[in-house]
Amino acid sequence: MEHHFDIGLPHPRAGSTASEEVGLTLADGIAYVQAALDAGLKVDDFGPRLAFFFGAHNDLLEEVSKFRAARRLWARIMRDRFGAKDPRSLMLRFHTQTDGVTLTAQQPRTT
C-alpha cells in the first residue's frame, strides 16, 4: 500500500482567516518537503504522495477561492522552489471537512 503524508487542519480551529489558513498550511508543506530533501529524498519520489487538510467554512465563494489559490500556489512552490518535474508532484491533493468553529452552541430561535 502506498503511504501518504498528510499536512494541515489545525489552523482554522485556532482562529485563522482563509488566507492565513492557506499560508500556514503551505508553510507546513514547505517544511515537510525541505525536511525530506534534507534527508536525501528526491522531490518527485515523494511529492505525488503529499496530501493536505483544509477546513470548510460557510462562505462558499471564499472557500472555492481559497482552494483554487492554494492549488496554484503549491504548484508554483513545488516547481520553482523545489524543482519538481513530475506533474503529479505539482498537484495539491486535499481533503476538507467542516470545522466546529462554524457551529453555534445552540440553534437560534426563529419564533
XYZ file of C-alpha atoms in Angstrom:
111
model
C 0.000 0.000 0.000
C 1.267 3.474 -0.855
C 1.715 5.789 2.117
C 0.611 9.411 2.057
C 1.875 12.341 4.083
C -0.977 14.463 5.499
C -0.436 18.161 6.194
C -2.672 20.817 7.743
C -6.042 21.269 9.500
C -5.430 22.799 12.960
C -5.147 26.372 11.678
C -8.847 27.230 11.237
C -9.580 25.790 14.649
C -7.045 28.232 16.062
C -8.971 31.166 14.593
C -7.121 31.815 11.339
C -8.702 33.523 8.348
C -8.915 31.752 4.981
C -5.741 33.420 3.717
C -3.895 32.668 6.961
C -5.023 29.043 6.761
C -3.587 28.708 3.252
C -0.337 30.434 4.213
C 0.192 28.403 7.378
C -0.746 25.090 5.751
C 1.543 25.685 2.771
C 4.323 26.752 5.160
C 3.874 23.389 6.896
C 4.079 21.707 3.494
C 7.282 23.571 2.641
C 8.808 22.421 5.940
C 7.853 18.793 5.213
C 9.324 18.946 1.705
C 12.539 20.606 2.898
C 12.960 18.014 5.663
C 12.507 15.195 3.155
C 15.039 16.773 0.778
C 17.484 17.269 3.659
C 17.099 13.566 4.437
C 18.192 12.724 0.889
C 14.840 12.011 -0.760
C 14.046 13.234 -4.269
C 11.083 15.600 -4.586
C 9.427 13.643 -7.387
C 9.689 10.408 -5.400
C 7.516 11.678 -2.530
C 5.812 14.787 -3.969
C 2.860 12.920 -5.509
C 2.074 11.383 -2.112
C 1.629 14.635 -0.191
C -1.931 15.395 0.901
C -3.364 18.405 2.708
C -6.296 19.039 5.033
C -8.322 22.241 4.969
C -11.316 23.368 6.979
C -14.543 24.331 5.209
C -16.499 27.330 6.390
C -19.823 28.949 5.491
C -18.768 31.364 2.728
C -18.857 29.242 -0.437
C -17.129 31.723 -2.747
C -14.361 32.396 -0.241
C -13.788 28.662 0.203
C -13.660 27.976 -3.535
C -11.211 30.862 -3.922
C -9.108 29.543 -1.038
C -8.823 26.085 -2.569
C -8.029 27.413 -6.051
C -5.376 29.776 -4.690
C -3.810 27.021 -2.569
C -3.560 24.700 -5.581
C -1.991 27.370 -7.734
C 0.484 28.443 -5.050
C 1.510 24.864 -4.241
C 2.224 24.060 -7.890
C 4.462 27.116 -8.142
C 6.242 26.318 -4.881
C 6.938 22.745 -5.917
C 8.107 23.741 -9.405
C 10.050 26.929 -8.678
C 11.397 26.357 -5.169
C 11.931 22.605 -5.136
C 12.435 21.840 -8.847
C 9.671 19.232 -9.152
C 9.277 17.919 -12.718
C 6.572 15.255 -12.315
C 3.136 16.887 -12.858
C 1.766 14.755 -10.017
C 4.204 16.482 -7.638
C 2.645 19.826 -8.524
C -0.872 18.735 -7.570
C -2.283 19.848 -4.243
C -4.332 16.845 -3.188
C -6.532 17.741 -0.279
C -9.399 16.740 1.927
C -11.734 19.221 3.529
C -14.226 18.956 6.321
C -16.481 21.353 8.129
C -14.997 22.949 11.167
C -16.619 23.204 14.549
C -15.878 26.931 14.567
C -18.799 27.447 12.174
C -21.291 25.777 14.504
C -23.393 27.515 17.103
C -23.706 26.233 20.622
C -27.466 26.266 20.248
C -29.651 26.817 17.204
C -31.080 30.339 17.399
C -34.834 30.631 17.937
C -36.779 31.839 14.939
C -40.162 32.307 16.617
